C-alpha atoms as a printed R data frame, in Angstrom:
   type eleno elety resid chain resno       x       y       z
1  ATOM     1    CA   MET     A     1 361.997 -12.362 248.463
2  ATOM     2    CA   LYS     A     2 360.191 -15.588 247.302
3  ATOM     3    CA   LYS     A     3 359.582 -16.396 243.578
4  ATOM     4    CA   ARG     A     4 356.910 -18.505 242.608
5  ATOM     5    CA   SER     A     5 355.630 -19.517 239.024
6  ATOM     6    CA   ILE     A     6 351.993 -19.505 237.998
7  ATOM     7    CA   THR     A     7 350.111 -20.299 234.911
8  ATOM     8    CA   ILE     A     8 347.400 -17.353 234.433
9  ATOM     9    CA   ALA     A     9 345.288 -17.732 231.409
10 ATOM    10    CA   GLY     A    10 347.258 -20.314 229.744
11 ATOM    11    CA   HIS     A    11 350.807 -17.828 230.327
12 ATOM    12    CA   ARG     A    12 353.347 -18.603 232.920
13 ATOM    13    CA   THR     A    13 354.617 -15.839 234.763
14 ATOM    14    CA   SER     A    14 356.755 -15.414 237.658
15 ATOM    15    CA   VAL     A    15 355.769 -13.459 240.770
16 ATOM    16    CA   ALA     A    16 358.345 -12.312 243.655
17 ATOM    17    CA   LEU     A    17 356.834 -11.580 246.929
18 ATOM    18    CA   GLU     A    18 358.072 -11.651 250.582
19 ATOM    19    CA   PRO     A    19 357.625 -14.759 252.318
20 ATOM    20    CA   GLU     A    20 354.724 -13.027 254.562
21 ATOM    21    CA   PHE     A    21 352.666 -11.825 251.510
22 ATOM    22    CA   TRP     A    22 352.353 -15.555 250.138
23 ATOM    23    CA   THR     A    23 351.550 -16.816 253.393
24 ATOM    24    CA   PHE     A    24 348.501 -14.156 253.375
25 ATOM    25    CA   ILE     A    25 347.813 -14.561 249.515
26 ATOM    26    CA   GLU     A    26 347.695 -18.829 250.648
27 ATOM    27    CA   LYS     A    27 344.909 -17.704 253.625
28 ATOM    28    CA   MET     A    28 343.105 -15.353 251.148
29 ATOM    29    CA   ALA     A    29 342.749 -18.314 248.495
30 ATOM    30    CA   ALA     A    30 341.637 -21.124 250.807
31 ATOM    31    CA   GLU     A    31 339.281 -18.752 252.336
32 ATOM    32    CA   GLN     A    32 337.800 -18.588 248.774
33 ATOM    33    CA   GLN     A    33 338.328 -22.352 248.208
34 ATOM    34    CA   LEU     A    34 340.142 -21.201 245.367
35 ATOM    35    CA   SER     A    35 343.562 -23.024 244.073
36 ATOM    36    CA   LEU     A    36 346.789 -20.043 244.630
37 ATOM    37    CA   ALA     A    37 346.783 -20.023 240.598
38 ATOM    38    CA   ASP     A    38 343.129 -19.182 240.240
39 ATOM    39    CA   PHE     A    39 343.081 -17.017 243.047
40 ATOM    40    CA   ILE     A    40 346.014 -15.087 241.523
41 ATOM    41    CA   ALA     A    41 344.345 -14.857 238.187
42 ATOM    42    CA   GLN     A    42 341.466 -13.366 239.834
43 ATOM    43    CA   ILE     A    43 343.702 -10.757 241.143
44 ATOM    44    CA   ASP     A    44 345.041  -9.980 237.999
45 ATOM    45    CA   GLU     A    45 341.692  -9.850 236.113
46 ATOM    46    CA   THR     A    46 340.337  -6.972 238.389
47 ATOM    47    CA   ARG     A    47 343.884  -4.808 238.859
48 ATOM    48    CA   ALA     A    48 344.625  -1.657 237.494
49 ATOM    49    CA   GLN     A    49 347.744  -0.593 235.653
50 ATOM    50    CA   THR     A    50 349.772  -1.672 238.617
51 ATOM    51    CA   ASN     A    51 352.124  -4.752 238.257
52 ATOM    52    CA   LEU     A    52 350.666  -8.181 239.503
53 ATOM    53    CA   ALA     A    53 353.054  -8.196 242.695
54 ATOM    54    CA   SER     A    54 351.757  -4.969 243.860
55 ATOM    55    CA   ALA     A    55 348.628  -5.987 243.228
56 ATOM    56    CA   LEU     A    56 348.666  -8.935 245.223
57 ATOM    57    CA   ARG     A    57 350.547  -6.687 248.238
58 ATOM    58    CA   LEU     A    58 347.256  -4.655 247.964
59 ATOM    59    CA   ALA     A    59 345.126  -7.305 248.135
60 ATOM    60    CA   VAL     A    60 346.410  -8.714 251.105
61 ATOM    61    CA   LEU     A    61 346.608  -5.072 252.809
62 ATOM    62    CA   ASN     A    62 342.791  -4.838 252.109
63 ATOM    63    CA   TRP     A    63 342.144  -8.304 253.287
64 ATOM    64    CA   LEU     A    64 343.887  -7.475 256.268
65 ATOM    65    CA   GLU     A    65 342.098  -4.527 256.878
66 ATOM    66    CA   GLN     A    66 338.961  -6.334 256.716
67 ATOM    67    CA   GLN     A    67 340.251  -8.668 259.188
68 ATOM    68    CA   VAL     A    68 341.072  -5.807 261.857
69 ATOM    69    CA   PRO     A    69 338.464  -3.293 261.273
70 ATOM    70    CA   GLN     A    70 340.067  -0.832 263.522
71 ATOM    71    CA   LEU     A    71 342.451  -0.518 261.074
72 ATOM    72    CA   SER     A    72 340.275   1.078 258.487
73 ATOM    73    CA   ASP     A    73 338.590   3.411 261.359
74 ATOM    74    CA   GLN     A    74 342.211   5.230 261.206
75 ATOM    75    CA   SER     A    75 342.181   6.074 257.936
């Protein structure tokens, strides 16, 4: 697990994720031309009642599903 501290809406928070998830989150943020903190804040604003780490993992899975269309055909 790799823990990172991020400021979201003026509040400091820490998120622990596997390094592979951080790699994809960085790619997703770059794709949207957002800083990592801004991208995570965007996910935080739209997440359901799940914790932030889970919301980030789900965002990565959704993004990967869009990158590999045949994955979504199997669901």
